[in-house]
Every structure is written in structure tokens, then in C-alpha cells.
């Protein structure tokens, strides 16, 4: 077997994954000389990224010293900017949540107002965790619209007026900032926290609109320009009268999204303004709302059946506001997927509601920041062996 590379970044990857807990482990896994391993480990300790303790059990003689991430002195933020809320989670380098908060906030108030709010909440959470602003190493953010991931700039987001091409990372000059579409960070949060052993996963957010985050071989798949998974604008046959905010008609979200269901209920004499109103009606036992949600599940299932045949995921996770009535929504989704997809593709397929729930986006955004910071390329830039 070819030895693993042995840069400081590679060594830290083995430690953070729990694959190596001692210097002897590192020598065995990397093939490096013990003196080189010591050099790498000492550099990581000096940089405040790793700590070494004498908590190992002895097999005879002196107990081995244990290596692990040094969780003090660093902080990372995950920010979930929704259409009507802002959730911020402060995490340590291991992904443990130190403090979090959520506030009602309209994304339509514009980037300056929203990002200033995020700044204030970061200061509050850092103070609660007893860490200075200088401890903040990286920030991840999910926003409800298309994003050019390489630059962190929203790209013509339909529900985010004033945000198009806004340089979000430049607002936070004191740390690295990564910005992604909200469903992508939800997919990352769900995968890392609930399905870490799953290689191929789809996370479908059914809220005001509909989107899909794709995890392939354990990594987020964004496509060439970051627009992979925009299933809300796939055409649904037989609904030419359903106009979509993108300018086309018969898009999936214009037929089965929360806003579309609310409009249909209102037209049928049952007042509803949002997807949350639809959920409340279903929970109250409204038979018309229940029928429309199950029907929406079938339409979503029609699109997902094609994705199952094409991508062959192990798990499809349903999140977003309508997932709160998942027993009805998933019934329609499952019915259509199992009817329209190939038997081989569905043989071991699980279709489940989100396990991380409302925390998915903030957790995923924080993990996006942590994984970027701990990547070998980044560590090799900040650690001198």
C-alpha cells in the first residue's frame, strides 16, 4: 500500500478524523520517520491546532500520549439566512455548538441590514462563549437563492432583492467567509450529523420553493457554476397555467411549493399566506390542505423518480417547512418514486424526514467553514513544519 502523504495538513486530517491518536499511529499510517512525525506534530501544537495529553492506557511501560484537536482558542460560525429568519451557531473546531440564536429577520431588508445583524449576533455569541472576536477563524453562510460559490456572491436570487452580485465575504474582513445556497449547507449538515456513513444522498427542501442538495462520494456536488440541484424549476407536465417567479410556467415549485399550495388553498376558500399556514391547516385536520400536500408529494416524487434513476442515491432526506407534516408529504413522494423508478435503484433506498430539522442549515454552514479551515491545503499555508 502506498504511504499517505505527510504534510502538516495531512497529519491533522488523520488526527481530526480519529484515524491517528498517537505519534506511533501517524508514523504507521504515513510512513514518515518518527523524527518527521514529531516535527509535524510539534508544529501543529505550536499553532494551537492540536493538543497532546497523557490519557492513553498503558500496555506496559509509559502510557502513550494522546493527540486530539485543540478546541480552545478557535471559533467558527454557521449562519442560516432564511426568507424570514436568521439563525447563527457558534462552534468550536470539532463542530461542537458553543452558543446559538435565532431571530425573525426579512431577507428583503437587504444585505447591509441583514449582515449588520449577523455581525451583532456574532459578537453576542462570542461573548457568551468567552472567546474574543479574534478567535473567529471562518464563517459559513447559507442564503435562499443561487450563489456563485467561488466568489460568495448571490446570482439573481428571486426572493432576495438588492442582493444580486453583492460581495458578502467582504463584509466580514476579520475571517474567511464561504457562502452557499441554503439547501447545499442543509445537505452538508444532514449528511455529517445524521448520515456520515452514506456516500450518496439527496436533501430536498420543500419550503416556499423547492431545491435539492447533492452529496456524491461524501462530498457536496455543486456543478460547474454552483447551480446543481435546482429541481424547483424542472417542468411538471399538465400545469401550464402555473406561472413561476423565474418567468416560466409549470415549474415544480410553482405547482408543489409551499407558496403555491397556500395560493391554491386561498383560491379554494381556505385562507393561507405561507407554507407554514399550510402546515398549520394540515395539523388542524383540514382535509383540503391534507389532500393538496399529498398531491404535492406526488408531483415532487415525479421529479425525484428521474433523479433516483439518474443518480441512484442511498438516502433521500426531506426537509423544509412542509416536512413538518412529513407523514402526508412523504406518502405521496414514496408512492410515485417506487412506482416510477427502476427496482434496482430503489432496492435499498431510504426516503426519510430530516433528522437535524431546523438546525440543518446553520450546522451545515458551520461545518462548511470548519472543513475549509481544516483542509490540508489551508493548514499547509498557516503551519510551518
mmCIF file of C-alpha atoms in Angstrom, residues 8-369:
data_model
loop_
_atom_site.group_PDB
_atom_site.id
_atom_site.type_symbol
_atom_site.label_atom_id
_atom_site.label_comp_id
_atom_site.label_asym_id
_atom_site.label_seq_id
_atom_site.Cartn_x
_atom_site.Cartn_y
_atom_site.Cartn_z
ATOM 1 C CA UNK A 8 1.106 19.065 8.340
ATOM 2 C CA UNK A 9 -2.326 19.252 6.725
ATOM 3 C CA UNK A 10 -2.388 15.518 6.043
ATOM 4 C CA UNK A 11 -1.275 14.758 9.593
ATOM 5 C CA UNK A 12 -4.013 16.992 11.015
ATOM 6 C CA UNK A 13 -6.598 15.264 8.804
ATOM 7 C CA UNK A 14 -5.690 11.902 10.341
ATOM 8 C CA UNK A 15 -5.904 13.350 13.860
ATOM 9 C CA UNK A 16 -9.213 15.180 13.310
ATOM 10 C CA UNK A 17 -10.809 12.082 11.766
ATOM 11 C CA UNK A 18 -9.739 9.972 14.760
ATOM 12 C CA UNK A 19 -7.658 7.708 12.488
ATOM 13 C CA UNK A 20 -4.500 8.537 14.423
ATOM 14 C CA UNK A 21 -4.458 9.278 18.150
ATOM 15 C CA UNK A 22 -0.722 8.850 18.854
ATOM 16 C CA UNK A 23 2.559 9.679 17.179
ATOM 17 C CA UNK A 24 3.080 5.967 16.589
ATOM 18 C CA UNK A 25 -0.232 5.836 14.701
ATOM 19 C CA UNK A 26 0.917 8.692 12.499
ATOM 20 C CA UNK A 27 4.242 7.022 11.726
ATOM 21 C CA UNK A 28 2.451 3.809 10.798
ATOM 22 C CA UNK A 29 -0.209 5.473 8.624
ATOM 23 C CA UNK A 30 2.020 7.976 6.822
ATOM 24 C CA UNK A 31 5.254 6.021 6.538
ATOM 25 C CA UNK A 32 7.147 9.053 7.851
ATOM 26 C CA UNK A 33 10.161 8.754 10.107
ATOM 27 C CA UNK A 34 9.403 9.294 13.791
ATOM 28 C CA UNK A 35 11.541 12.432 13.778
ATOM 29 C CA UNK A 36 9.480 13.864 10.900
ATOM 30 C CA UNK A 37 6.227 12.940 12.651
ATOM 31 C CA UNK A 38 7.434 14.742 15.780
ATOM 32 C CA UNK A 39 8.296 17.782 13.687
ATOM 33 C CA UNK A 40 4.818 17.855 12.143
ATOM 34 C CA UNK A 41 3.025 17.302 15.466
ATOM 35 C CA UNK A 42 5.098 19.916 17.298
ATOM 36 C CA UNK A 43 4.268 22.465 14.577
ATOM 37 C CA UNK A 44 0.554 21.711 14.898
ATOM 38 C CA UNK A 45 0.723 22.013 18.697
ATOM 39 C CA UNK A 46 2.615 25.305 18.422
ATOM 40 C CA UNK A 47 -0.074 26.596 16.046
ATOM 41 C CA UNK A 48 -2.765 25.807 18.619
ATOM 42 C CA UNK A 49 -4.488 23.217 16.433
ATOM 43 C CA UNK A 50 -3.566 20.036 18.323
ATOM 44 C CA UNK A 51 -3.059 19.115 21.957
ATOM 45 C CA UNK A 52 -1.312 16.102 23.459
ATOM 46 C CA UNK A 53 -2.404 14.533 26.734
ATOM 47 C CA UNK A 54 -1.289 11.572 28.835
ATOM 48 C CA UNK A 55 -4.695 9.906 28.957
ATOM 49 C CA UNK A 56 -3.828 6.808 26.949
ATOM 50 C CA UNK A 57 -3.902 3.349 28.532
ATOM 51 C CA UNK A 58 -0.556 1.681 29.005
ATOM 52 C CA UNK A 59 0.163 -1.776 27.585
ATOM 53 C CA UNK A 60 3.307 -1.951 29.681
ATOM 54 C CA UNK A 61 5.638 0.902 30.406
ATOM 55 C CA UNK A 62 4.881 4.572 29.923
ATOM 56 C CA UNK A 63 1.314 5.364 28.728
ATOM 57 C CA UNK A 64 1.151 6.717 25.159
ATOM 58 C CA UNK A 65 0.361 10.405 24.799
ATOM 59 C CA UNK A 66 -2.945 11.034 23.013
ATOM 60 C CA UNK A 67 -3.357 13.520 20.161
ATOM 61 C CA UNK A 68 -6.597 15.395 19.518
ATOM 62 C CA UNK A 69 -7.868 18.693 18.149
ATOM 63 C CA UNK A 70 -7.299 21.637 20.459
ATOM 64 C CA UNK A 71 -10.808 23.027 20.818
ATOM 65 C CA UNK A 72 -9.967 26.164 22.823
ATOM 66 C CA UNK A 73 -8.879 29.379 21.184
ATOM 67 C CA UNK A 74 -10.771 28.891 17.915
ATOM 68 C CA UNK A 75 -14.334 29.628 16.859
ATOM 69 C CA UNK A 76 -16.366 29.071 13.697
ATOM 70 C CA UNK A 77 -19.776 30.410 12.747
ATOM 71 C CA UNK A 78 -22.626 28.892 10.781
ATOM 72 C CA UNK A 79 -25.211 31.385 9.548
ATOM 73 C CA UNK A 80 -28.603 30.422 8.151
ATOM 74 C CA UNK A 81 -30.187 33.399 6.389
ATOM 75 C CA UNK A 82 -33.758 32.447 5.513
ATOM 76 C CA UNK A 83 -36.515 34.416 3.858
ATOM 77 C CA UNK A 84 -37.934 35.423 7.257
ATOM 78 C CA UNK A 85 -35.328 34.378 9.850
ATOM 79 C CA UNK A 86 -31.647 34.394 10.729
ATOM 80 C CA UNK A 87 -30.101 31.594 12.767
ATOM 81 C CA UNK A 88 -26.455 31.739 13.924
ATOM 82 C CA UNK A 89 -24.494 28.887 15.514
ATOM 83 C CA UNK A 90 -21.047 29.353 17.065
ATOM 84 C CA UNK A 91 -18.957 26.176 17.019
ATOM 85 C CA UNK A 92 -15.540 25.003 18.129
ATOM 86 C CA UNK A 93 -13.065 23.336 15.771
ATOM 87 C CA UNK A 94 -14.563 19.884 16.424
ATOM 88 C CA UNK A 95 -18.044 21.015 15.355
ATOM 89 C CA UNK A 96 -19.456 21.222 18.885
ATOM 90 C CA UNK A 97 -22.005 24.052 19.210
ATOM 91 C CA UNK A 98 -20.887 26.607 21.797
ATOM 92 C CA UNK A 99 -23.810 29.028 21.513
ATOM 93 C CA UNK A 100 -26.647 29.748 19.094
ATOM 94 C CA UNK A 101 -29.533 32.111 18.494
ATOM 95 C CA UNK A 102 -32.392 32.745 16.080
ATOM 96 C CA UNK A 103 -34.240 35.945 15.242
ATOM 97 C CA UNK A 104 -37.067 36.917 12.882
ATOM 98 C CA UNK A 105 -35.495 38.860 10.027
ATOM 99 C CA UNK A 106 -36.653 39.577 6.493
ATOM 100 C CA UNK A 107 -34.043 38.924 3.816
ATOM 101 C CA UNK A 108 -35.802 41.609 1.763
ATOM 102 C CA UNK A 109 -34.402 44.226 4.151
ATOM 103 C CA UNK A 110 -31.227 43.969 2.085
ATOM 104 C CA UNK A 111 -27.633 42.858 2.604
ATOM 105 C CA UNK A 112 -26.424 45.780 4.711
ATOM 106 C CA UNK A 113 -29.197 45.378 7.290
ATOM 107 C CA UNK A 114 -29.041 41.577 7.394
ATOM 108 C CA UNK A 115 -25.247 41.320 7.577
ATOM 109 C CA UNK A 116 -25.064 44.017 10.258
ATOM 110 C CA UNK A 117 -27.499 41.899 12.280
ATOM 111 C CA UNK A 118 -25.266 38.844 11.786
ATOM 112 C CA UNK A 119 -22.277 40.882 12.989
ATOM 113 C CA UNK A 120 -24.071 41.876 16.189
ATOM 114 C CA UNK A 121 -25.161 38.319 16.871
ATOM 115 C CA UNK A 122 -21.618 37.042 16.341
ATOM 116 C CA UNK A 123 -20.306 39.449 18.971
ATOM 117 C CA UNK A 124 -23.057 38.342 21.368
ATOM 118 C CA UNK A 125 -22.388 34.613 20.876
ATOM 119 C CA UNK A 126 -18.615 35.031 21.146
ATOM 120 C CA UNK A 127 -19.109 36.878 24.435
ATOM 121 C CA UNK A 128 -21.393 34.076 25.694
ATOM 122 C CA UNK A 129 -18.735 31.509 24.780
ATOM 123 C CA UNK A 130 -15.967 33.566 26.388
ATOM 124 C CA UNK A 131 -13.965 33.969 23.176
ATOM 125 C CA UNK A 132 -12.697 37.174 21.570
ATOM 126 C CA UNK A 133 -13.604 38.219 18.026
ATOM 127 C CA UNK A 134 -10.038 37.390 17.005
ATOM 128 C CA UNK A 135 -10.800 33.712 17.748
ATOM 129 C CA UNK A 136 -13.244 33.586 14.808
ATOM 130 C CA UNK A 137 -11.385 31.701 12.083
ATOM 131 C CA UNK A 138 -14.053 31.143 9.431
ATOM 132 C CA UNK A 139 -17.724 31.730 8.775
ATOM 133 C CA UNK A 140 -20.087 29.742 6.576
ATOM 134 C CA UNK A 141 -23.397 31.136 5.376
ATOM 135 C CA UNK A 142 -26.403 29.694 3.589
ATOM 136 C CA UNK A 143 -28.756 32.022 1.695
ATOM 137 C CA UNK A 144 -32.095 31.288 -0.002
ATOM 138 C CA UNK A 145 -31.007 31.705 -3.600
ATOM 139 C CA UNK A 146 -28.405 30.796 -6.230
ATOM 140 C CA UNK A 147 -24.803 31.590 -5.268
ATOM 141 C CA UNK A 148 -21.563 31.621 -7.237
ATOM 142 C CA UNK A 149 -19.643 29.636 -4.644
ATOM 143 C CA UNK A 150 -16.162 30.710 -5.795
ATOM 144 C CA UNK A 151 -16.922 34.384 -5.068
ATOM 145 C CA UNK A 152 -19.688 34.115 -2.450
ATOM 146 C CA UNK A 153 -21.942 36.401 -4.494
ATOM 147 C CA UNK A 154 -25.677 35.715 -4.919
ATOM 148 C CA UNK A 155 -26.696 35.336 -8.554
ATOM 149 C CA UNK A 156 -30.109 36.829 -9.396
ATOM 150 C CA UNK A 157 -31.863 35.388 -6.319
ATOM 151 C CA UNK A 158 -35.614 35.875 -6.920
ATOM 152 C CA UNK A 159 -36.591 36.325 -3.250
ATOM 153 C CA UNK A 160 -33.543 38.417 -2.294
ATOM 154 C CA UNK A 161 -33.987 41.866 -3.895
ATOM 155 C CA UNK A 162 -30.868 44.003 -3.599
ATOM 156 C CA UNK A 163 -28.547 41.017 -3.061
ATOM 157 C CA UNK A 164 -27.583 40.255 -6.669
ATOM 158 C CA UNK A 165 -23.783 40.143 -7.016
ATOM 159 C CA UNK A 166 -23.355 41.560 -3.508
ATOM 160 C CA UNK A 167 -19.859 40.719 -2.157
ATOM 161 C CA UNK A 168 -20.954 39.077 1.107
ATOM 162 C CA UNK A 169 -17.433 37.896 2.120
ATOM 163 C CA UNK A 170 -16.123 41.475 2.010
ATOM 164 C CA UNK A 171 -18.465 42.473 4.833
ATOM 165 C CA UNK A 172 -16.529 40.237 7.255
ATOM 166 C CA UNK A 173 -12.939 41.393 6.948
ATOM 167 C CA UNK A 174 -11.666 39.534 10.025
ATOM 168 C CA UNK A 175 -12.146 35.930 8.872
ATOM 169 C CA UNK A 176 -12.589 33.629 5.898
ATOM 170 C CA UNK A 177 -16.189 33.597 4.620
ATOM 171 C CA UNK A 178 -17.839 30.920 2.479
ATOM 172 C CA UNK A 179 -21.332 31.468 1.077
ATOM 173 C CA UNK A 180 -23.532 28.783 -0.454
ATOM 174 C CA UNK A 181 -27.132 28.091 -1.348
ATOM 175 C CA UNK A 182 -29.135 27.183 1.751
ATOM 176 C CA UNK A 183 -30.102 23.699 0.556
ATOM 177 C CA UNK A 184 -26.447 22.822 -0.037
ATOM 178 C CA UNK A 185 -25.475 23.623 3.546
ATOM 179 C CA UNK A 186 -28.588 21.787 4.756
ATOM 180 C CA UNK A 187 -27.435 18.730 2.827
ATOM 181 C CA UNK A 188 -23.971 19.023 4.374
ATOM 182 C CA UNK A 189 -25.367 19.425 7.899
ATOM 183 C CA UNK A 190 -27.720 16.478 7.492
ATOM 184 C CA UNK A 191 -25.038 14.245 5.995
ATOM 185 C CA UNK A 192 -22.338 14.952 8.563
ATOM 186 C CA UNK A 193 -24.660 14.760 11.580
ATOM 187 C CA UNK A 194 -27.200 12.085 10.649
ATOM 188 C CA UNK A 195 -25.790 10.037 7.740
ATOM 189 C CA UNK A 196 -21.964 10.215 7.951
ATOM 190 C CA UNK A 197 -21.549 6.734 6.505
ATOM 191 C CA UNK A 198 -23.721 7.426 3.456
ATOM 192 C CA UNK A 199 -21.881 8.142 0.209
ATOM 193 C CA UNK A 200 -24.783 9.284 -1.985
ATOM 194 C CA UNK A 201 -27.556 11.443 -0.518
ATOM 195 C CA UNK A 202 -30.150 13.914 -1.771
ATOM 196 C CA UNK A 203 -31.531 16.569 0.586
ATOM 197 C CA UNK A 204 -34.784 18.041 -0.723
ATOM 198 C CA UNK A 205 -36.000 21.276 0.847
ATOM 199 C CA UNK A 206 -39.739 21.808 0.432
ATOM 200 C CA UNK A 207 -40.490 25.299 1.656
ATOM 201 C CA UNK A 208 -41.676 28.407 -0.163
ATOM 202 C CA UNK A 209 -39.759 26.961 -3.098
ATOM 203 C CA UNK A 210 -38.140 23.596 -3.721
ATOM 204 C CA UNK A 211 -34.433 22.791 -4.029
ATOM 205 C CA UNK A 212 -32.081 19.848 -3.723
ATOM 206 C CA UNK A 213 -28.610 19.466 -2.210
ATOM 207 C CA UNK A 214 -26.484 16.650 -3.613
ATOM 208 C CA UNK A 215 -23.866 14.652 -1.715
ATOM 209 C CA UNK A 216 -21.813 12.411 -4.010
ATOM 210 C CA UNK A 217 -18.999 10.221 -2.671
ATOM 211 C CA UNK A 218 -19.433 12.001 0.660
ATOM 212 C CA UNK A 219 -18.860 15.483 -0.802
ATOM 213 C CA UNK A 220 -21.174 18.277 -1.874
ATOM 214 C CA UNK A 221 -21.721 18.392 -5.615
ATOM 215 C CA UNK A 222 -22.375 21.933 -6.858
ATOM 216 C CA UNK A 223 -21.910 21.522 -10.608
ATOM 217 C CA UNK A 224 -19.916 23.790 -12.928
ATOM 218 C CA UNK A 225 -21.388 27.095 -11.743
ATOM 219 C CA UNK A 226 -22.929 26.108 -8.415
ATOM 220 C CA UNK A 227 -26.486 25.605 -9.675
ATOM 221 C CA UNK A 228 -26.685 21.799 -9.402
ATOM 222 C CA UNK A 229 -29.840 20.610 -7.649
ATOM 223 C CA UNK A 230 -32.152 23.441 -8.729
ATOM 224 C CA UNK A 231 -35.024 20.997 -9.188
ATOM 225 C CA UNK A 232 -37.687 23.580 -8.362
ATOM 226 C CA UNK A 233 -37.588 24.724 -11.975
ATOM 227 C CA UNK A 234 -37.983 21.332 -13.611
ATOM 228 C CA UNK A 235 -41.167 21.288 -15.655
ATOM 229 C CA UNK A 236 -44.213 19.373 -14.399
ATOM 230 C CA UNK A 237 -46.492 18.312 -17.241
ATOM 231 C CA UNK A 238 -50.142 19.320 -17.202
ATOM 232 C CA UNK A 239 -49.677 22.573 -15.266
ATOM 233 C CA UNK A 240 -49.096 25.197 -17.948
ATOM 234 C CA UNK A 241 -51.260 27.653 -16.025
ATOM 235 C CA UNK A 242 -48.894 27.652 -13.022
ATOM 236 C CA UNK A 243 -46.691 30.694 -13.500
ATOM 237 C CA UNK A 244 -43.319 30.672 -11.765
ATOM 238 C CA UNK A 245 -41.288 33.565 -10.349
ATOM 239 C CA UNK A 246 -38.472 32.579 -12.758
ATOM 240 C CA UNK A 247 -40.665 33.681 -15.684
ATOM 241 C CA UNK A 248 -41.522 30.204 -16.936
ATOM 242 C CA UNK A 249 -44.600 28.144 -16.194
ATOM 243 C CA UNK A 250 -45.278 24.665 -14.802
ATOM 244 C CA UNK A 251 -42.111 24.649 -12.668
ATOM 245 C CA UNK A 252 -42.181 22.146 -9.784
ATOM 246 C CA UNK A 253 -42.117 24.836 -7.089
ATOM 247 C CA UNK A 254 -44.929 26.739 -8.837
ATOM 248 C CA UNK A 255 -47.013 23.577 -8.556
ATOM 249 C CA UNK A 256 -45.905 21.943 -5.294
ATOM 250 C CA UNK A 257 -44.012 24.555 -3.260
ATOM 251 C CA UNK A 258 -45.409 25.975 -0.013
ATOM 252 C CA UNK A 259 -46.321 29.320 -1.558
ATOM 253 C CA UNK A 260 -48.111 27.597 -4.445
ATOM 254 C CA UNK A 261 -50.148 25.424 -2.065
ATOM 255 C CA UNK A 262 -51.082 28.471 0.016
ATOM 256 C CA UNK A 263 -52.341 30.258 -3.105
ATOM 257 C CA UNK A 264 -54.394 27.244 -4.190
ATOM 258 C CA UNK A 265 -55.982 26.921 -0.760
ATOM 259 C CA UNK A 266 -56.863 30.620 -0.739
ATOM 260 C CA UNK A 267 -58.408 30.334 -4.218
ATOM 261 C CA UNK A 268 -60.490 27.412 -2.920
ATOM 262 C CA UNK A 269 -61.789 29.447 0.005
ATOM 263 C CA UNK A 270 -59.324 28.403 2.730
ATOM 264 C CA UNK A 271 -57.145 31.433 3.599
ATOM 265 C CA UNK A 272 -53.393 30.714 3.683
ATOM 266 C CA UNK A 273 -50.441 33.023 3.000
ATOM 267 C CA UNK A 274 -47.386 30.815 3.514
ATOM 268 C CA UNK A 275 -46.183 27.238 3.643
ATOM 269 C CA UNK A 276 -46.318 27.484 7.432
ATOM 270 C CA UNK A 277 -50.029 28.291 7.159
ATOM 271 C CA UNK A 278 -50.491 25.170 5.034
ATOM 272 C CA UNK A 279 -48.739 23.098 7.703
ATOM 273 C CA UNK A 280 -50.955 24.590 10.418
ATOM 274 C CA UNK A 281 -54.069 23.681 8.432
ATOM 275 C CA UNK A 282 -52.907 20.095 7.963
ATOM 276 C CA UNK A 283 -52.116 19.767 11.668
ATOM 277 C CA UNK A 284 -55.581 21.127 12.440
ATOM 278 C CA UNK A 285 -57.105 18.365 10.331
ATOM 279 C CA UNK A 286 -58.166 20.396 7.281
ATOM 280 C CA UNK A 287 -58.940 17.724 4.675
ATOM 281 C CA UNK A 288 -58.391 20.002 1.666
ATOM 282 C CA UNK A 289 -54.930 21.056 2.881
ATOM 283 C CA UNK A 290 -54.071 17.421 3.584
ATOM 284 C CA UNK A 291 -55.154 16.396 0.070
ATOM 285 C CA UNK A 292 -53.098 19.160 -1.554
ATOM 286 C CA UNK A 293 -49.987 18.270 0.460
ATOM 287 C CA UNK A 294 -50.229 14.611 -0.536
ATOM 288 C CA UNK A 295 -50.780 15.659 -4.151
ATOM 289 C CA UNK A 296 -47.730 17.929 -3.917
ATOM 290 C CA UNK A 297 -45.763 14.914 -2.685
ATOM 291 C CA UNK A 298 -46.735 13.019 -5.826
ATOM 292 C CA UNK A 299 -45.546 15.873 -8.065
ATOM 293 C CA UNK A 300 -42.251 16.077 -6.165
ATOM 294 C CA UNK A 301 -41.965 12.295 -6.433
ATOM 295 C CA UNK A 302 -42.329 12.515 -10.236
ATOM 296 C CA UNK A 303 -39.208 14.695 -10.410
ATOM 297 C CA UNK A 304 -37.307 12.713 -7.779
ATOM 298 C CA UNK A 305 -38.040 9.436 -9.598
ATOM 299 C CA UNK A 306 -35.963 10.723 -12.503
ATOM 300 C CA UNK A 307 -33.177 11.705 -10.116
ATOM 301 C CA UNK A 308 -33.265 8.260 -8.485
ATOM 302 C CA UNK A 309 -32.838 6.577 -11.864
ATOM 303 C CA UNK A 310 -30.062 9.011 -12.823
ATOM 304 C CA UNK A 311 -28.146 9.412 -9.542
ATOM 305 C CA UNK A 312 -29.031 6.242 -7.595
ATOM 306 C CA UNK A 313 -28.880 7.743 -4.059
ATOM 307 C CA UNK A 314 -28.877 5.656 -0.894
ATOM 308 C CA UNK A 315 -30.966 8.179 1.032
ATOM 309 C CA UNK A 316 -33.388 10.964 0.145
ATOM 310 C CA UNK A 317 -33.969 13.361 3.047
ATOM 311 C CA UNK A 318 -36.973 15.693 3.014
ATOM 312 C CA UNK A 319 -36.597 18.976 4.888
ATOM 313 C CA UNK A 320 -38.072 22.468 4.829
ATOM 314 C CA UNK A 321 -41.265 23.774 6.374
ATOM 315 C CA UNK A 322 -43.568 21.235 4.706
ATOM 316 C CA UNK A 323 -41.529 18.380 6.172
ATOM 317 C CA UNK A 324 -43.287 19.171 9.471
ATOM 318 C CA UNK A 325 -46.207 17.185 8.024
ATOM 319 C CA UNK A 326 -43.875 14.596 6.542
ATOM 320 C CA UNK A 327 -46.193 11.638 7.055
ATOM 321 C CA UNK A 328 -48.530 13.111 4.414
ATOM 322 C CA UNK A 329 -45.895 14.646 2.140
ATOM 323 C CA UNK A 330 -43.682 11.558 2.132
ATOM 324 C CA UNK A 331 -46.628 9.289 1.424
ATOM 325 C CA UNK A 332 -47.094 11.000 -1.934
ATOM 326 C CA UNK A 333 -43.350 11.131 -2.636
ATOM 327 C CA UNK A 334 -42.779 7.454 -1.852
ATOM 328 C CA UNK A 335 -45.825 6.350 -3.804
ATOM 329 C CA UNK A 336 -44.537 7.932 -7.012
ATOM 330 C CA UNK A 337 -40.831 7.143 -6.621
ATOM 331 C CA UNK A 338 -41.412 3.445 -6.035
ATOM 332 C CA UNK A 339 -43.851 3.328 -8.949
ATOM 333 C CA UNK A 340 -41.716 5.253 -11.446
ATOM 334 C CA UNK A 341 -38.120 4.321 -10.565
ATOM 335 C CA UNK A 342 -36.218 1.189 -11.531
ATOM 336 C CA UNK A 343 -36.372 -1.617 -8.935
ATOM 337 C CA UNK A 344 -32.576 -1.828 -8.699
ATOM 338 C CA UNK A 345 -32.355 1.901 -7.896
ATOM 339 C CA UNK A 346 -34.940 1.676 -5.100
ATOM 340 C CA UNK A 347 -33.943 -1.698 -3.648
ATOM 341 C CA UNK A 348 -32.035 -0.154 -0.719
ATOM 342 C CA UNK A 349 -33.334 3.416 -0.999
ATOM 343 C CA UNK A 350 -34.478 5.195 2.179
ATOM 344 C CA UNK A 351 -36.813 8.218 1.953
ATOM 345 C CA UNK A 352 -36.920 9.935 5.335
ATOM 346 C CA UNK A 353 -37.692 13.262 7.030
ATOM 347 C CA UNK A 354 -34.773 15.415 8.142
ATOM 348 C CA UNK A 355 -33.237 14.417 11.467
ATOM 349 C CA UNK A 356 -31.453 17.743 12.022
ATOM 350 C CA UNK A 357 -34.622 19.731 11.312
ATOM 351 C CA UNK A 358 -34.407 23.497 11.655
ATOM 352 C CA UNK A 359 -30.741 23.293 12.695
ATOM 353 C CA UNK A 360 -29.583 21.730 9.405
ATOM 354 C CA UNK A 361 -28.583 24.930 7.609
ATOM 355 C CA UNK A 362 -26.727 26.627 10.480
ATOM 356 C CA UNK A 363 -24.902 23.397 11.380
ATOM 357 C CA UNK A 364 -24.048 22.723 7.754
ATOM 358 C CA UNK A 365 -22.786 26.264 7.213
ATOM 359 C CA UNK A 366 -20.570 25.965 10.292
ATOM 360 C CA UNK A 367 -19.205 22.619 9.109
ATOM 361 C CA UNK A 368 -18.542 24.137 5.691
ATOM 362 C CA UNK A 369 -16.335 26.730 7.409
#
